[in-house]
Structures are given as C-alpha cells and as structure tokens.
C-alpha positions as a LaTeX table, in Angstrom:
\begin{tabular}{lrrr}
\hline
Residue & $x$ (\AA) & $y$ (\AA) & $z$ (\AA) \\
\hline
Unk1 & 40.95 & 193.97 & 15.83 \\
Unk2 & 43.00 & 196.47 & 13.86 \\
Unk3 & 43.16 & 200.19 & 14.60 \\
Unk4 & 45.55 & 203.15 & 14.43 \\
Unk5 & 46.86 & 204.93 & 17.52 \\
Unk6 & 49.59 & 207.27 & 18.67 \\
Unk7 & 52.42 & 205.68 & 20.66 \\
Unk8 & 52.36 & 207.65 & 23.91 \\
Unk9 & 55.19 & 208.38 & 26.32 \\
Unk10 & 54.19 & 207.22 & 29.81 \\
Unk11 & 56.77 & 208.48 & 32.29 \\
Unk12 & 60.44 & 209.00 & 31.51 \\
Unk13 & 60.96 & 206.14 & 29.05 \\
Unk14 & 57.94 & 203.82 & 29.07 \\
Unk15 & 55.58 & 203.90 & 26.10 \\
Unk16 & 52.15 & 202.49 & 25.46 \\
Unk17 & 49.06 & 202.65 & 23.33 \\
Unk18 & 45.59 & 203.52 & 24.58 \\
Unk19 & 43.24 & 200.77 & 23.42 \\
Unk20 & 39.79 & 202.10 & 22.43 \\
Unk21 & 36.85 & 200.87 & 24.56 \\
Unk22 & 35.20 & 199.19 & 21.57 \\
Unk23 & 38.35 & 197.12 & 20.98 \\
Unk24 & 38.51 & 196.14 & 24.67 \\
Unk25 & 34.85 & 195.08 & 24.48 \\
Unk26 & 35.41 & 193.08 & 21.27 \\
Unk27 & 38.30 & 191.25 & 22.99 \\
Unk28 & 36.01 & 190.19 & 25.84 \\
Unk29 & 36.67 & 192.99 & 28.33 \\
Unk30 & 38.12 & 192.56 & 31.78 \\
Unk31 & 40.89 & 194.19 & 33.76 \\
Unk32 & 43.73 & 192.26 & 32.13 \\
Unk33 & 43.38 & 190.87 & 28.61 \\
Unk34 & 46.09 & 188.56 & 27.23 \\
Unk35 & 46.77 & 189.35 & 23.56 \\
Unk36 & 49.02 & 188.72 & 20.58 \\
Unk37 & 49.87 & 192.27 & 19.59 \\
Unk38 & 51.26 & 193.44 & 16.28 \\
Unk39 & 52.50 & 197.03 & 16.39 \\
Unk40 & 54.00 & 198.55 & 13.24 \\
Unk41 & 54.55 & 195.04 & 11.88 \\
Unk42 & 56.24 & 193.56 & 14.97 \\
Unk43 & 54.31 & 190.77 & 16.73 \\
Unk44 & 54.68 & 189.99 & 20.44 \\
Unk45 & 52.70 & 188.56 & 23.38 \\
Unk46 & 51.36 & 191.15 & 25.80 \\
Unk47 & 48.56 & 192.06 & 28.16 \\
Unk48 & 46.17 & 194.98 & 27.98 \\
Unk49 & 45.78 & 196.44 & 31.47 \\
Unk50 & 43.78 & 199.29 & 32.95 \\
Unk51 & 45.86 & 202.30 & 33.99 \\
Unk52 & 44.46 & 205.62 & 35.13 \\
Unk53 & 41.04 & 204.61 & 33.80 \\
Unk54 & 42.31 & 203.69 & 30.33 \\
Unk55 & 43.09 & 200.33 & 28.75 \\
Unk56 & 46.75 & 200.38 & 27.74 \\
Unk57 & 49.05 & 198.16 & 25.72 \\
Unk58 & 52.72 & 198.46 & 26.71 \\
Unk59 & 55.32 & 198.79 & 23.95 \\
Unk60 & 58.85 & 198.00 & 25.14 \\
Unk61 & 62.08 & 199.61 & 23.98 \\
Unk62 & 62.94 & 196.36 & 22.17 \\
Unk63 & 59.67 & 196.42 & 20.22 \\
Unk64 & 60.11 & 200.12 & 19.39 \\
Unk65 & 63.63 & 199.48 & 18.08 \\
Unk66 & 62.57 & 196.46 & 16.00 \\
Unk67 & 59.61 & 198.40 & 14.55 \\
Unk68 & 61.55 & 201.63 & 14.03 \\
Unk69 & 59.02 & 203.68 & 15.99 \\
Unk70 & 59.13 & 206.26 & 18.79 \\
Unk71 & 56.75 & 208.06 & 21.14 \\
Unk72 & 54.48 & 210.36 & 19.14 \\
Unk73 & 54.36 & 208.12 & 16.07 \\
Unk74 & 51.01 & 207.09 & 14.59 \\
Unk75 & 51.09 & 203.29 & 14.27 \\
Unk76 & 48.91 & 200.43 & 13.08 \\
Unk77 & 47.95 & 198.05 & 15.88 \\
Unk78 & 46.41 & 194.59 & 15.54 \\
Unk79 & 45.24 & 192.73 & 18.65 \\
Unk80 & 44.04 & 189.14 & 18.97 \\
Unk81 & 42.95 & 187.67 & 22.30 \\
Unk82 & 45.43 & 184.98 & 23.38 \\
Unk83 & 44.14 & 182.60 & 26.04 \\
Unk84 & 46.91 & 180.04 & 25.48 \\
Unk85 & 48.94 & 179.24 & 28.60 \\
Unk86 & 52.13 & 181.30 & 28.75 \\
Unk87 & 55.12 & 179.17 & 29.55 \\
Unk88 & 58.84 & 179.74 & 29.61 \\
Unk89 & 61.22 & 176.97 & 28.64 \\
Unk90 & 64.05 & 176.75 & 31.14 \\
Unk91 & 67.41 & 175.87 & 29.55 \\
Unk92 & 68.82 & 172.52 & 30.71 \\
Unk93 & 71.85 & 174.12 & 32.33 \\
Unk94 & 69.54 & 176.23 & 34.54 \\
Unk95 & 67.00 & 173.53 & 35.40 \\
Unk96 & 67.54 & 172.05 & 38.85 \\
\hline
\end{tabular}
C-alpha cells in the first residue's frame, strides 16, 4: 500500500507517520502490524502500533538521515505486511 503523509514530530525528537485507517485495514488490521516500510526511498522493518487512537509508523533518526527528511516533510510511504519471523544473528564472539 502506497500513500503520502507528513512526517510528524511526536515529543521532543521522535517522529512518526499516521497510517490511514484504510491502509491499516488493507494490511489486515490489529493492534500491532509487522511491516516492511519504505519511507522516502529507504526500506526498513517496522511495526505499526496504535498510539492515542491512531495507527502510527515510527521513523527513527537513522532513517530520517538516510532519507534526507525531517519532521514536517511530505513523504511517500509504502507498506507491505511482513509476517516473517524476526531474528537477530548473534556474532560468534558474543554467543555463549
């Protein structure tokens, strides 16, 4: 699902995007929806979560820097539901 949205400041430094209800519904609904997000051309794994009655997609400082965007910018967003297990590979020197 592709749509345009304004990157909103949420607190002192956090930013996020309000996901329209029709997009949430198309992604299967629910309180937490795992997605592959592409914001302003930068792809990353994330989760849509309900906050203050709105579905929101967080956009970290790293993603903002890589995409060259800031709070208040109008951005293109593409979301694909991602039900694949999320795993983290532990480096050998840290594995016990």
